[in-house]
CSV table of C-alpha atoms in Angstrom, one decimal:
chain,number,residue,atom,x,y,z
A,598,MET,CA,-45.6,50.0,-62.4
A,599,THR,CA,-48.9,47.6,-62.7
A,600,LEU,CA,-52.2,50.0,-62.4
A,601,GLN,CA,-54.9,48.2,-60.5
A,602,VAL,CA,-58.5,48.5,-59.7
A,603,LYS,CA,-60.4,46.2,-57.4
A,604,ILE,CA,-63.8,44.3,-58.3
A,605,SER,CA,-65.9,45.5,-55.6
A,606,ASP,CA,-69.4,45.5,-58.2
A,607,ILE,CA,-70.6,45.0,-60.9
A,608,ALA,CA,-69.2,48.2,-62.5
A,609,ILE,CA,-66.2,50.1,-62.2
A,610,TRP,CA,-66.5,53.3,-59.9
A,611,PHE,CA,-63.8,55.3,-60.7
A,612,LYS,CA,-62.4,56.2,-57.2
A,613,HIS,CA,-61.7,51.8,-57.1
A,614,VAL,CA,-59.4,52.7,-60.4
A,615,GLU,CA,-56.2,53.4,-58.9
A,616,SER,CA,-53.9,55.2,-61.5
A,617,PRO,CA,-55.2,59.3,-61.8
A,618,GLN,CA,-54.8,59.8,-65.0
A,619,LEU,CA,-57.0,56.7,-66.7
A,620,ARG,CA,-59.7,58.0,-63.6
A,621,GLU,CA,-59.4,61.3,-65.6
A,622,ARG,CA,-59.5,60.0,-68.4
A,623,LEU,CA,-63.1,58.1,-68.2
A,624,ARG,CA,-65.1,60.8,-66.5
A,625,ALA,CA,-64.3,62.4,-69.3
A,626,LEU,CA,-66.2,60.1,-71.4
A,627,PRO,CA,-69.7,61.2,-72.1
A,628,ASP,CA,-72.9,59.4,-71.3
A,629,GLU,CA,-72.7,56.1,-73.0
A,630,GLU,CA,-69.9,56.7,-74.7
A,631,TYR,CA,-67.3,53.6,-75.1
A,632,ILE,CA,-63.7,52.6,-74.0
A,633,ASN,CA,-61.6,49.7,-74.5
A,634,LEU,CA,-59.7,48.6,-71.5
A,635,GLU,CA,-57.5,45.2,-70.6
A,636,THR,CA,-58.0,43.9,-67.0
A,637,ASP,CA,-56.4,40.9,-66.4
A,638,GLY,CA,-55.4,40.2,-69.7
A,639,VAL,CA,-58.9,40.4,-70.9
A,640,VAL,CA,-59.8,43.2,-73.5
A,641,GLY,CA,-63.2,44.5,-73.5
A,642,ARG,CA,-65.8,46.9,-74.4
A,643,TRP,CA,-67.1,49.4,-71.0
A,644,ILE,CA,-69.3,52.1,-71.2
A,645,ARG,CA,-69.7,54.7,-69.5
A,646,MET,CA,-72.8,54.9,-67.2
A,647,LYS,CA,-75.5,57.7,-67.9
A,648,THR,CA,-76.0,60.7,-65.8
A,649,GLY,CA,-79.1,60.2,-63.3
A,650,LYS,CA,-82.1,61.7,-63.1
A,651,ASP,CA,-81.1,64.6,-60.2
A,652,GLY,CA,-78.7,65.5,-62.5
A,653,ARG,CA,-75.7,64.1,-61.1
A,654,PRO,CA,-72.7,62.0,-63.1
A,655,THR,CA,-72.6,58.2,-62.7
A,656,GLU,CA,-68.7,57.8,-61.7
A,657,ALA,CA,-68.4,54.8,-63.3
A,658,ILE,CA,-68.5,52.6,-66.3
A,659,ARG,CA,-70.3,48.9,-67.2
A,660,PRO,CA,-69.0,45.8,-68.5
A,661,GLU,CA,-70.2,45.3,-72.9
A,662,GLY,CA,-71.2,42.4,-74.8
A,663,SER,CA,-68.8,39.1,-73.7
A,664,MET,CA,-66.9,41.2,-71.4
A,665,LYS,CA,-70.0,41.6,-69.1
A,666,ARG,CA,-70.6,38.0,-68.4
A,667,VAL,CA,-66.2,37.8,-67.7
A,668,TRP,CA,-66.5,40.8,-65.3
A,669,SER,CA,-69.9,39.1,-63.5
A,670,ASP,CA,-68.0,35.8,-63.0
A,671,TRP,CA,-65.0,37.5,-62.2
A,672,PHE,CA,-67.2,39.8,-59.7
A,673,LYS,CA,-69.1,36.7,-58.3
A,674,ASN,CA,-65.8,34.3,-57.6
A,675,ARG,CA,-62.8,37.4,-57.2
A,676,ARG,CA,-65.1,39.8,-55.7
A,677,GLY,CA,-62.4,41.9,-53.5
A,678,GLU,CA,-59.9,41.3,-55.8
A,679,LEU,CA,-57.3,43.9,-57.1
A,680,VAL,CA,-56.7,43.9,-60.8
A,681,SER,CA,-54.5,45.0,-63.4
A,682,ILE,CA,-56.4,47.6,-65.9
A,683,ARG,CA,-55.3,49.4,-68.6
A,684,GLU,CA,-56.3,51.4,-72.1
A,685,VAL,CA,-56.0,49.7,-75.2
A,686,GLN,CA,-56.8,50.8,-78.9
A,687,LEU,CA,-58.0,48.1,-81.1
A,688,ALA,CA,-57.7,48.3,-85.0
A,689,ASP,CA,-60.9,49.1,-86.0
A,690,ASP,CA,-61.1,51.8,-83.7
A,691,TYR,CA,-57.9,53.2,-84.6
A,692,LEU,CA,-58.5,53.0,-87.9
A,693,ILE,CA,-62.0,55.0,-87.4
A,694,ASN,CA,-60.1,57.1,-86.1
A,695,VAL,CA,-57.9,58.0,-88.6
A,696,SER,CA,-59.7,57.6,-91.7
A,697,LYS,CA,-61.1,60.9,-89.8
A,698,LEU,CA,-57.5,62.5,-90.5
A,699,PHE,CA,-57.9,61.9,-94.5
A,700,GLU,CA,-62.0,63.5,-95.1
A,701,GLU,CA,-60.8,66.0,-98.2
A,702,TRP,CA,-60.3,62.2,-99.8
A,703,ASP,CA,-63.8,61.1,-99.1
A,704,SER,CA,-65.6,62.7,-102.4
A,705,PRO,CA,-67.8,60.9,-104.7
A,706,GLU,CA,-65.2,62.1,-107.6
A,707,ASP,CA,-62.6,60.0,-105.6
A,708,GLU,CA,-65.3,57.0,-104.9
A,709,ALA,CA,-66.0,56.6,-108.3
A,710,ALA,CA,-62.3,57.2,-109.8
A,711,PHE,CA,-60.5,54.5,-107.2
A,712,ARG,CA,-63.6,51.9,-106.2
A,713,ASP,CA,-62.3,49.0,-107.8
A,714,LEU,CA,-58.4,49.5,-106.7
């Protein structure tokens, strides 16, 4: 089953995400935390929007970087369309997360011993 979201704003509002699992994943993101999503075959970075001044969470993510230009173009030209959406993990993000598993090897002694390898 292909998960979809409607192009309805310059941001993606959680209520427009069809998948309950992805919706909950997005809600769990802290303010200004990023997530990589593939939308209609294009991978880009999205940022959880800040909580409002009234203390209520903003239930949306906004595109960042190149994805901002892509989504803006889609919003102008494809508003109302449903596009596929799924979370993806980039190699850089994967390596950062895996490196946290081996913190016991991250010492000045190990750096000195193995830096030339």
